[in-house]
Amino acid sequence: MLPGRRLVRVLPLLLCVLLAGCAVRPADTAERDVRRAVAAWSRTAPAQLSGIPAEDWAYEVASVRRDGVRALVRAELRYRLAGYDAAPAGSARALDLVMDGGSWRVRADRPAPGALPQLWDQGPVSVVRGEHSLVLGGSGAPDLAAIAAEADRAVPAASSAWPKPWAGRVVVLVPGSLERMAELLGGTADAYRGLGAVTTGRVGAGPAPADRVVVNPEGWAELGGAGRRIVLAHEVTHVATRAATTATTPLWLSEGFADWAAYRGGSTTPAQGAPALGRAVRRGEVPGGLPPAEAFAFGGDPDAVARAYEGAWLACRLIADRWGEAALVRLYERAGREPLPVALDGALGVDLPGLTRAWQEALREQLR
């Protein structure tokens, strides 16, 4: 065969190979169809969300793994609760899909391994709307209307203590049991036993995060009317101050400010509101310094945790009484962006040792 003629026969073969490489392969087509099925699923909210004002519901696909007529998708769910979330909430999800009649269909949508569940992953959700609140309850949750009423009282209280811009609305999640609460928060039931509620949400400046106040139904049932008011006002204040709270904000200031806002305007005296710390002071055990971050960790000695919270409240109470409520707010703002010594000097004109001595003197005087 002549060399030239051989070249003529090889070129069409090479061209076919190149064209085949540019065409969409069957595997690519299947993955594209899986992604389309997930996009269609995004437009159909789960039945458990009935009544929940979810918007911008969308899955951002991270990976697709196919095995014949089945597929596993890892994705990040993004959504907002209309009228409440200024920034989207997120949830890592695992979606199971099957080929059904020539089309891919989502068969299961669940939290990805290691990810926290959403309230609706635990079953049907009931919804109660308050004037300033949206309360979502799981099966077996306590009276949602009563919780919404308490939240509606807590929002103005937080706004009065924190006269800075914030949403002025709150989302409250009420799981059906302590164990279900622990599932939502990624902890153990013992870590939250005895608590009335906690607040979730990232800290730092920027768009207000999708905070959630999570009520412990068992702890809530043990509280009286005053206790419920204080607990929700405390947690809602965390929501109000979230954008000003950063990793540099001392825990004694963030927790103390929330308690100060909750007790503010009431008749609770230091002796009434700080029984554990009062017992220690009367034993001659005046704390050597303001409560450190580790003192607020739950799961340890409950009396020690109580002393930390009580001491933080009385520190903020002292600042508001001696330097003024506006100075306390300024300190909170500055402590989120400056070292504490700089914030104290700028907001109060005092250093940390000076504040500590004033606080210790107040403890001896008020708790003796």
mmCIF file of C-alpha atoms in Angstrom:
data_model
loop_
_atom_site.group_PDB
_atom_site.id
_atom_site.type_symbol
_atom_site.label_atom_id
_atom_site.label_comp_id
_atom_site.label_asym_id
_atom_site.label_seq_id
_atom_site.Cartn_x
_atom_site.Cartn_y
_atom_site.Cartn_z
ATOM 1 C CA MET A 1 0.000 0.000 0.000
ATOM 2 C CA LEU A 2 1.261 3.408 -0.896
ATOM 3 C CA PRO A 3 2.145 5.652 2.115
ATOM 4 C CA GLY A 4 -0.137 8.432 0.886
ATOM 5 C CA ARG A 5 -3.147 6.127 0.543
ATOM 6 C CA ARG A 6 -2.558 4.775 4.070
ATOM 7 C CA LEU A 7 -2.604 8.321 5.435
ATOM 8 C CA VAL A 8 -5.955 8.987 3.743
ATOM 9 C CA ARG A 9 -7.509 5.994 5.537
ATOM 10 C CA VAL A 10 -6.063 6.919 8.941
ATOM 11 C CA LEU A 11 -7.288 10.520 8.943
ATOM 12 C CA PRO A 12 -11.057 9.674 8.961
ATOM 13 C CA LEU A 13 -10.453 7.266 11.849
ATOM 14 C CA LEU A 14 -8.590 9.942 13.803
ATOM 15 C CA LEU A 15 -11.360 12.448 13.070
ATOM 16 C CA CYS A 16 -13.969 10.025 14.416
ATOM 17 C CA VAL A 17 -11.985 9.590 17.633
ATOM 18 C CA LEU A 18 -11.704 13.339 18.110
ATOM 19 C CA LEU A 19 -15.411 13.901 17.483
ATOM 20 C CA ALA A 20 -16.329 11.121 19.894
ATOM 21 C CA GLY A 21 -14.184 12.808 22.540
ATOM 22 C CA CYS A 22 -16.121 16.053 22.092
ATOM 23 C CA ALA A 23 -19.551 14.395 22.295
ATOM 24 C CA VAL A 24 -21.475 14.094 25.584
ATOM 25 C CA ARG A 25 -20.730 10.725 27.084
ATOM 26 C CA PRO A 26 -23.566 8.617 28.557
ATOM 27 C CA ALA A 27 -22.164 9.051 32.084
ATOM 28 C CA ASP A 28 -22.179 12.840 31.694
ATOM 29 C CA THR A 29 -25.756 12.728 30.421
ATOM 30 C CA ALA A 30 -26.858 10.672 33.427
ATOM 31 C CA GLU A 31 -25.216 13.041 35.910
ATOM 32 C CA ARG A 32 -26.805 16.001 34.166
ATOM 33 C CA ASP A 33 -30.207 14.321 34.465
ATOM 34 C CA VAL A 34 -29.607 13.636 38.174
ATOM 35 C CA ARG A 35 -28.799 17.300 38.728
ATOM 36 C CA ARG A 36 -31.957 18.275 36.866
ATOM 37 C CA ALA A 37 -33.981 15.989 39.116
ATOM 38 C CA VAL A 38 -32.469 17.665 42.207
ATOM 39 C CA ALA A 39 -33.298 21.094 40.751
ATOM 40 C CA ALA A 40 -36.894 19.954 40.227
ATOM 41 C CA TRP A 41 -36.956 18.676 43.820
ATOM 42 C CA SER A 42 -35.886 22.142 44.963
ATOM 43 C CA ARG A 43 -39.101 23.532 43.521
ATOM 44 C CA THR A 44 -41.217 21.107 45.531
ATOM 45 C CA ALA A 45 -40.924 21.772 49.278
ATOM 46 C CA PRO A 46 -41.315 18.698 51.520
ATOM 47 C CA ALA A 47 -44.772 18.057 52.969
ATOM 48 C CA GLN A 48 -43.430 18.695 56.489
ATOM 49 C CA LEU A 49 -42.868 22.338 55.494
ATOM 50 C CA SER A 50 -46.562 23.031 55.024
ATOM 51 C CA GLY A 51 -47.300 26.351 56.727
ATOM 52 C CA ILE A 52 -43.626 27.257 57.173
ATOM 53 C CA PRO A 53 -42.777 30.436 55.212
ATOM 54 C CA ALA A 54 -39.716 28.982 53.486
ATOM 55 C CA GLU A 55 -38.384 30.817 50.436
ATOM 56 C CA ASP A 56 -35.338 30.621 48.134
ATOM 57 C CA TRP A 57 -35.338 26.865 48.753
ATOM 58 C CA ALA A 58 -32.452 25.471 46.698
ATOM 59 C CA TYR A 59 -29.901 22.644 46.703
ATOM 60 C CA GLU A 60 -26.336 23.317 45.597
ATOM 61 C CA VAL A 61 -25.052 19.948 44.401
ATOM 62 C CA ALA A 62 -21.560 19.119 45.608
ATOM 63 C CA SER A 63 -21.191 15.555 44.290
ATOM 64 C CA VAL A 64 -23.074 12.829 42.418
ATOM 65 C CA ARG A 65 -22.353 9.123 42.774
ATOM 66 C CA ARG A 66 -24.273 6.732 40.540
ATOM 67 C CA ASP A 67 -24.688 2.986 40.801
ATOM 68 C CA GLY A 68 -26.874 1.739 38.010
ATOM 69 C CA VAL A 69 -30.426 2.946 38.577
ATOM 70 C CA ARG A 70 -29.563 4.578 41.913
ATOM 71 C CA ALA A 71 -27.715 7.782 42.699
ATOM 72 C CA LEU A 72 -26.491 9.481 45.865
ATOM 73 C CA VAL A 73 -26.193 13.264 45.847
ATOM 74 C CA ARG A 74 -24.439 15.391 48.459
ATOM 75 C CA ALA A 75 -25.748 18.946 48.455
ATOM 76 C CA GLU A 76 -26.006 22.113 50.528
ATOM 77 C CA LEU A 77 -29.583 23.218 51.150
ATOM 78 C CA ARG A 78 -30.088 26.986 51.352
ATOM 79 C CA TYR A 79 -33.329 28.627 52.408
ATOM 80 C CA ARG A 80 -34.797 31.616 54.241
ATOM 81 C CA LEU A 81 -37.795 31.974 56.473
ATOM 82 C CA ALA A 82 -39.656 34.829 54.818
ATOM 83 C CA GLY A 83 -39.800 37.941 56.963
ATOM 84 C CA TYR A 84 -37.341 36.556 59.520
ATOM 85 C CA ASP A 85 -34.029 35.562 57.916
ATOM 86 C CA ALA A 86 -31.853 38.327 56.474
ATOM 87 C CA ALA A 87 -29.221 35.719 55.583
ATOM 88 C CA PRO A 88 -29.894 32.166 54.401
ATOM 89 C CA ALA A 89 -29.802 29.168 56.671
ATOM 90 C CA GLY A 90 -27.835 26.152 55.482
ATOM 91 C CA SER A 91 -28.036 22.407 55.866
ATOM 92 C CA ALA A 92 -25.789 19.704 54.407
ATOM 93 C CA ARG A 93 -28.033 17.062 52.831
ATOM 94 C CA ALA A 94 -27.799 13.591 51.315
ATOM 95 C CA LEU A 95 -30.377 12.789 48.624
ATOM 96 C CA ASP A 96 -31.137 9.290 47.349
ATOM 97 C CA LEU A 97 -32.439 9.098 43.776
ATOM 98 C CA VAL A 98 -33.757 6.187 41.706
ATOM 99 C CA MET A 99 -34.430 5.768 38.009
ATOM 100 C CA ASP A 100 -38.208 5.542 37.606
ATOM 101 C CA GLY A 101 -39.791 5.226 34.166
ATOM 102 C CA GLY A 102 -36.718 6.572 32.458
ATOM 103 C CA SER A 103 -36.433 9.591 34.779
ATOM 104 C CA TRP A 104 -34.570 10.216 37.995
ATOM 105 C CA ARG A 105 -36.686 10.739 41.110
ATOM 106 C CA VAL A 106 -35.668 11.802 44.649
ATOM 107 C CA ARG A 107 -36.623 9.016 47.007
ATOM 108 C CA ALA A 108 -35.130 10.333 50.269
ATOM 109 C CA ASP A 109 -33.775 13.660 51.540
ATOM 110 C CA ARG A 110 -31.938 13.500 54.848
ATOM 111 C CA PRO A 111 -29.098 15.205 56.739
ATOM 112 C CA ALA A 112 -25.677 14.359 55.339
ATOM 113 C CA PRO A 113 -23.477 12.198 57.612
ATOM 114 C CA GLY A 114 -22.270 14.367 60.477
ATOM 115 C CA ALA A 115 -24.700 17.207 59.669
ATOM 116 C CA LEU A 116 -27.357 18.446 62.076
ATOM 117 C CA PRO A 117 -30.986 17.652 61.290
ATOM 118 C CA GLN A 118 -33.660 20.249 60.688
ATOM 119 C CA LEU A 119 -36.787 20.315 62.840
ATOM 120 C CA TRP A 120 -38.868 18.862 60.000
ATOM 121 C CA ASP A 121 -36.500 15.892 59.756
ATOM 122 C CA GLN A 122 -37.990 14.844 63.103
ATOM 123 C CA GLY A 123 -41.564 14.744 61.780
ATOM 124 C CA PRO A 124 -44.526 17.059 61.150
ATOM 125 C CA VAL A 125 -44.117 20.671 62.242
ATOM 126 C CA SER A 126 -46.783 22.964 63.695
ATOM 127 C CA VAL A 127 -46.577 26.721 63.136
ATOM 128 C CA VAL A 128 -47.738 29.632 65.301
ATOM 129 C CA ARG A 129 -47.147 33.236 64.236
ATOM 130 C CA GLY A 130 -46.853 35.946 66.862
ATOM 131 C CA GLU A 131 -46.556 39.682 66.419
ATOM 132 C CA HIS A 132 -42.746 39.522 66.583
ATOM 133 C CA SER A 133 -42.186 35.776 66.461
ATOM 134 C CA LEU A 134 -42.479 32.619 64.415
ATOM 135 C CA VAL A 135 -42.721 29.478 66.536
ATOM 136 C CA LEU A 136 -42.177 26.060 64.949
ATOM 137 C CA GLY A 137 -43.010 23.025 67.044
ATOM 138 C CA GLY A 138 -42.341 19.345 66.629
ATOM 139 C CA SER A 139 -44.643 16.502 67.604
ATOM 140 C CA GLY A 140 -45.266 16.559 71.359
ATOM 141 C CA ALA A 141 -44.078 20.154 71.809
ATOM 142 C CA PRO A 142 -45.666 22.254 74.599
ATOM 143 C CA ASP A 143 -48.156 25.087 74.030
ATOM 144 C CA LEU A 144 -46.745 26.989 71.055
ATOM 145 C CA ALA A 145 -49.172 29.902 71.405
ATOM 146 C CA ALA A 146 -47.966 30.528 74.967
ATOM 147 C CA ILE A 147 -44.344 30.454 73.816
ATOM 148 C CA ALA A 148 -45.149 32.876 70.992
ATOM 149 C CA ALA A 149 -46.731 35.240 73.529
ATOM 150 C CA GLU A 150 -43.584 35.133 75.679
ATOM 151 C CA ALA A 151 -41.404 35.709 72.616
ATOM 152 C CA ASP A 152 -43.548 38.696 71.644
ATOM 153 C CA ARG A 153 -42.870 40.208 75.066
ATOM 154 C CA ALA A 154 -39.173 39.396 74.876
ATOM 155 C CA VAL A 155 -38.542 41.187 71.566
ATOM 156 C CA PRO A 156 -39.483 44.701 72.817
ATOM 157 C CA ALA A 157 -37.522 44.068 76.015
ATOM 158 C CA ALA A 158 -34.420 43.196 73.996
ATOM 159 C CA SER A 159 -34.911 46.208 71.725
ATOM 160 C CA SER A 160 -35.180 48.518 74.729
ATOM 161 C CA ALA A 161 -31.927 47.201 76.215
ATOM 162 C CA TRP A 162 -30.144 47.112 72.841
ATOM 163 C CA PRO A 163 -31.156 50.336 71.016
ATOM 164 C CA LYS A 164 -29.286 49.364 67.863
ATOM 165 C CA PRO A 165 -30.703 48.180 64.531
ATOM 166 C CA TRP A 166 -31.727 44.538 64.383
ATOM 167 C CA ALA A 167 -34.544 42.566 62.779
ATOM 168 C CA GLY A 168 -36.902 42.882 65.741
ATOM 169 C CA ARG A 169 -38.228 39.382 65.029
ATOM 170 C CA VAL A 170 -37.317 35.954 66.301
ATOM 171 C CA VAL A 171 -37.698 32.330 65.216
ATOM 172 C CA VAL A 172 -38.294 29.843 68.024
ATOM 173 C CA LEU A 173 -37.922 26.090 67.543
ATOM 174 C CA VAL A 174 -39.700 23.815 70.025
ATOM 175 C CA PRO A 175 -38.768 20.131 69.579
ATOM 176 C CA GLY A 176 -40.934 17.474 71.149
ATOM 177 C CA SER A 177 -38.424 16.289 73.752
ATOM 178 C CA LEU A 178 -35.067 16.999 75.352
ATOM 179 C CA GLU A 179 -33.535 14.241 73.230
ATOM 180 C CA ARG A 180 -34.894 15.818 70.045
ATOM 181 C CA MET A 181 -33.468 19.168 71.164
ATOM 182 C CA ALA A 182 -30.046 17.559 71.598
ATOM 183 C CA GLU A 183 -30.293 16.103 68.081
ATOM 184 C CA LEU A 184 -30.947 19.552 66.608
ATOM 185 C CA LEU A 185 -27.963 21.029 68.437
ATOM 186 C CA GLY A 186 -25.569 18.143 67.951
ATOM 187 C CA GLY A 187 -25.053 17.495 71.663
ATOM 188 C CA THR A 188 -26.140 15.089 74.360
ATOM 189 C CA ALA A 189 -29.339 15.386 76.353
ATOM 190 C CA ASP A 190 -27.367 15.765 79.585
ATOM 191 C CA ALA A 191 -25.636 18.865 78.206
ATOM 192 C CA TYR A 192 -28.978 20.691 77.944
ATOM 193 C CA ARG A 193 -30.837 19.182 80.868
ATOM 194 C CA GLY A 194 -32.180 21.909 83.145
ATOM 195 C CA LEU A 195 -31.873 24.657 80.527
ATOM 196 C CA GLY A 196 -34.954 26.526 79.409
ATOM 197 C CA ALA A 197 -33.652 27.475 75.959
ATOM 198 C CA VAL A 198 -30.495 28.173 73.942
ATOM 199 C CA THR A 199 -29.695 30.290 70.890
ATOM 200 C CA THR A 200 -27.930 29.129 67.752
ATOM 201 C CA GLY A 201 -26.274 31.249 65.067
ATOM 202 C CA ARG A 202 -22.860 32.369 63.912
ATOM 203 C CA VAL A 203 -21.307 35.537 65.304
ATOM 204 C CA GLY A 204 -19.682 38.454 63.554
ATOM 205 C CA ALA A 205 -20.488 41.514 61.533
ATOM 206 C CA GLY A 206 -22.329 41.345 58.227
ATOM 207 C CA PRO A 207 -25.872 40.330 57.339
ATOM 208 C CA ALA A 208 -27.851 39.188 60.358
ATOM 209 C CA PRO A 209 -27.520 35.398 60.559
ATOM 210 C CA ALA A 210 -30.403 32.965 60.684
ATOM 211 C CA ASP A 211 -30.549 32.694 64.467
ATOM 212 C CA ARG A 212 -32.858 30.218 66.143
ATOM 213 C CA VAL A 213 -33.954 30.116 69.756
ATOM 214 C CA VAL A 214 -34.377 26.450 70.663
ATOM 215 C CA VAL A 215 -36.632 25.676 73.627
ATOM 216 C CA ASN A 216 -36.001 22.676 75.855
ATOM 217 C CA PRO A 217 -39.535 21.364 76.490
ATOM 218 C CA GLU A 218 -38.527 19.649 79.736
ATOM 219 C CA GLY A 219 -36.687 22.646 81.161
ATOM 220 C CA TRP A 220 -39.481 24.960 79.995
ATOM 221 C CA ALA A 221 -42.084 22.905 81.860
ATOM 222 C CA GLU A 222 -40.152 23.361 85.117
ATOM 223 C CA LEU A 223 -40.148 27.169 84.869
ATOM 224 C CA GLY A 224 -42.731 29.510 86.306
ATOM 225 C CA GLY A 225 -44.045 32.561 84.505
ATOM 226 C CA ALA A 226 -41.183 34.835 85.622
ATOM 227 C CA GLY A 227 -38.581 32.230 84.732
ATOM 228 C CA ARG A 228 -39.984 31.787 81.233
ATOM 229 C CA ARG A 229 -40.009 35.534 80.689
ATOM 230 C CA ILE A 230 -36.382 35.860 81.778
ATOM 231 C CA VAL A 231 -35.198 32.875 79.740
ATOM 232 C CA LEU A 232 -36.748 34.072 76.488
ATOM 233 C CA ALA A 233 -35.706 37.699 77.028
ATOM 234 C CA HIS A 234 -32.129 36.468 77.594
ATOM 235 C CA GLU A 235 -32.095 34.379 74.415
ATOM 236 C CA VAL A 236 -33.790 37.025 72.279
ATOM 237 C CA THR A 237 -31.181 39.538 73.444
ATOM 238 C CA HIS A 238 -28.525 37.207 72.040
ATOM 239 C CA VAL A 239 -30.352 37.391 68.707
ATOM 240 C CA ALA A 240 -30.542 41.192 68.914
ATOM 241 C CA THR A 241 -26.833 41.611 69.688
ATOM 242 C CA ARG A 242 -25.568 38.884 67.339
ATOM 243 C CA ALA A 243 -24.148 41.172 64.647
ATOM 244 C CA ALA A 244 -22.084 43.021 67.288
ATOM 245 C CA THR A 245 -20.882 39.797 68.936
ATOM 246 C CA THR A 246 -17.586 38.328 67.728
ATOM 247 C CA ALA A 247 -15.010 35.850 68.931
ATOM 248 C CA THR A 248 -13.321 38.670 70.845
ATOM 249 C CA THR A 249 -16.434 39.482 72.891
ATOM 250 C CA PRO A 250 -15.846 38.102 76.410
ATOM 251 C CA LEU A 251 -18.454 35.557 77.436
ATOM 252 C CA TRP A 252 -19.006 37.349 80.737
ATOM 253 C CA LEU A 253 -20.059 40.400 78.728
ATOM 254 C CA SER A 254 -22.304 38.639 76.202
ATOM 255 C CA GLU A 255 -23.999 36.414 78.800
ATOM 256 C CA GLY A 256 -24.096 39.152 81.426
ATOM 257 C CA PHE A 257 -25.616 41.641 78.994
ATOM 258 C CA ALA A 258 -28.328 39.138 78.009
ATOM 259 C CA ASP A 259 -29.215 38.574 81.664
ATOM 260 C CA TRP A 260 -29.075 42.302 82.387
ATOM 261 C CA ALA A 261 -31.565 42.891 79.553
ATOM 262 C CA ALA A 262 -33.815 40.110 80.854
ATOM 263 C CA TYR A 263 -33.869 41.430 84.449
ATOM 264 C CA ARG A 264 -33.906 45.088 83.400
ATOM 265 C CA GLY A 265 -36.979 46.947 84.586
ATOM 266 C CA GLY A 266 -37.906 44.205 87.030
ATOM 267 C CA SER A 267 -37.716 44.048 90.797
ATOM 268 C CA THR A 268 -35.212 41.183 91.136
ATOM 269 C CA THR A 269 -32.496 42.093 93.635
ATOM 270 C CA PRO A 270 -28.882 40.838 93.401
ATOM 271 C CA ALA A 271 -29.498 38.499 96.335
ATOM 272 C CA GLN A 272 -32.592 37.057 94.633
ATOM 273 C CA GLY A 273 -31.023 36.723 91.207
ATOM 274 C CA ALA A 274 -27.614 35.416 92.335
ATOM 275 C CA PRO A 275 -28.236 32.811 95.062
ATOM 276 C CA ALA A 276 -25.292 30.546 94.182
ATOM 277 C CA LEU A 277 -22.806 33.415 94.076
ATOM 278 C CA GLY A 278 -24.312 34.847 97.238
ATOM 279 C CA ARG A 279 -23.623 31.630 99.131
ATOM 280 C CA ALA A 280 -20.014 31.700 97.959
ATOM 281 C CA VAL A 281 -19.514 35.343 98.927
ATOM 282 C CA ARG A 282 -20.948 34.731 102.383
ATOM 283 C CA ARG A 283 -18.420 31.919 102.780
ATOM 284 C CA GLY A 284 -15.709 34.443 102.023
ATOM 285 C CA GLU A 285 -15.166 33.099 98.500
ATOM 286 C CA VAL A 286 -15.265 36.299 96.480
ATOM 287 C CA PRO A 287 -14.161 35.494 92.894
ATOM 288 C CA GLY A 288 -10.641 36.587 92.048
ATOM 289 C CA GLY A 289 -11.681 37.859 88.622
ATOM 290 C CA LEU A 290 -14.543 38.153 86.172
ATOM 291 C CA PRO A 291 -15.824 34.744 85.004
ATOM 292 C CA PRO A 292 -13.570 33.131 82.351
ATOM 293 C CA ALA A 293 -15.042 31.577 79.212
ATOM 294 C CA GLU A 294 -14.666 28.002 80.465
ATOM 295 C CA ALA A 295 -16.795 28.774 83.525
ATOM 296 C CA PHE A 296 -19.898 28.966 81.301
ATOM 297 C CA ALA A 297 -19.552 25.446 79.899
ATOM 298 C CA PHE A 298 -22.563 23.271 80.640
ATOM 299 C CA GLY A 299 -22.215 19.671 81.657
ATOM 300 C CA GLY A 300 -19.980 20.371 84.638
ATOM 301 C CA ASP A 301 -20.754 21.569 88.148
ATOM 302 C CA PRO A 302 -24.145 23.315 87.854
ATOM 303 C CA ASP A 303 -23.437 25.469 90.908
ATOM 304 C CA ALA A 304 -20.204 26.743 89.325
ATOM 305 C CA VAL A 305 -22.016 27.519 86.061
ATOM 306 C CA ALA A 306 -24.699 29.377 88.010
ATOM 307 C CA ARG A 307 -22.033 31.462 89.771
ATOM 308 C CA ALA A 308 -20.512 32.397 86.405
ATOM 309 C CA TYR A 309 -23.811 33.584 84.968
ATOM 310 C CA GLU A 310 -24.758 35.416 88.135
ATOM 311 C CA GLY A 311 -21.372 37.116 88.332
ATOM 312 C CA ALA A 312 -21.601 38.178 84.685
ATOM 313 C CA TRP A 313 -25.063 39.645 85.246
ATOM 314 C CA LEU A 314 -23.895 41.613 88.278
ATOM 315 C CA ALA A 315 -20.877 42.918 86.352
ATOM 316 C CA CYS A 316 -23.122 44.315 83.622
ATOM 317 C CA ARG A 317 -25.562 45.593 86.222
ATOM 318 C CA LEU A 318 -22.711 47.436 87.914
ATOM 319 C CA ILE A 319 -21.568 48.998 84.638
ATOM 320 C CA ALA A 320 -25.098 50.154 83.789
ATOM 321 C CA ASP A 321 -25.625 51.602 87.270
ATOM 322 C CA ARG A 322 -22.245 53.330 87.613
ATOM 323 C CA TRP A 323 -21.358 54.375 84.062
ATOM 324 C CA GLY A 324 -24.815 54.317 82.472
ATOM 325 C CA GLU A 325 -26.751 52.011 80.170
ATOM 326 C CA ALA A 326 -25.421 53.784 77.066
ATOM 327 C CA ALA A 327 -21.872 53.116 78.265
ATOM 328 C CA LEU A 328 -22.666 49.420 78.670
ATOM 329 C CA VAL A 329 -23.967 49.295 75.092
ATOM 330 C CA ARG A 330 -20.840 51.125 73.865
ATOM 331 C CA LEU A 331 -18.645 48.659 75.719
ATOM 332 C CA TYR A 332 -20.453 45.748 74.096
ATOM 333 C CA GLU A 333 -20.007 47.228 70.630
ATOM 334 C CA ARG A 334 -16.334 48.038 71.127
ATOM 335 C CA ALA A 335 -15.498 44.705 72.771
ATOM 336 C CA GLY A 336 -16.593 42.962 69.588
ATOM 337 C CA ARG A 337 -13.958 44.741 67.514
ATOM 338 C CA GLU A 338 -11.221 45.795 69.973
ATOM 339 C CA PRO A 339 -9.179 44.134 72.730
ATOM 340 C CA LEU A 340 -11.039 44.336 76.029
ATOM 341 C CA PRO A 341 -8.566 46.762 77.704
ATOM 342 C CA VAL A 342 -8.982 49.184 74.795
ATOM 343 C CA ALA A 343 -12.768 48.798 74.846
ATOM 344 C CA LEU A 344 -12.938 49.366 78.612
ATOM 345 C CA ASP A 345 -10.817 52.485 78.423
ATOM 346 C CA GLY A 346 -12.771 53.900 75.497
ATOM 347 C CA ALA A 347 -16.259 53.107 76.804
ATOM 348 C CA LEU A 348 -15.836 53.439 80.579
ATOM 349 C CA GLY A 349 -12.483 55.111 81.173
ATOM 350 C CA VAL A 350 -11.393 52.246 83.439
ATOM 351 C CA ASP A 351 -8.958 49.361 83.134
ATOM 352 C CA LEU A 352 -9.731 45.690 83.785
ATOM 353 C CA PRO A 353 -8.212 45.603 87.299
ATOM 354 C CA GLY A 354 -10.235 48.684 88.204
ATOM 355 C CA LEU A 355 -13.475 47.163 86.912
ATOM 356 C CA THR A 356 -12.696 43.903 88.716
ATOM 357 C CA ARG A 357 -12.151 45.665 92.048
ATOM 358 C CA ALA A 358 -15.389 47.623 91.662
ATOM 359 C CA TRP A 359 -17.246 44.392 90.858
ATOM 360 C CA GLN A 360 -15.774 42.570 93.852
ATOM 361 C CA GLU A 361 -16.758 45.439 96.137
ATOM 362 C CA ALA A 362 -20.295 45.363 94.749
ATOM 363 C CA LEU A 363 -20.515 41.606 95.370
ATOM 364 C CA ARG A 364 -19.469 42.026 99.015
ATOM 365 C CA GLU A 365 -21.967 44.824 99.508
ATOM 366 C CA GLN A 366 -24.951 43.332 97.634
ATOM 367 C CA LEU A 367 -24.607 39.647 98.516
ATOM 368 C CA ARG A 368 -23.504 39.724 102.142
#
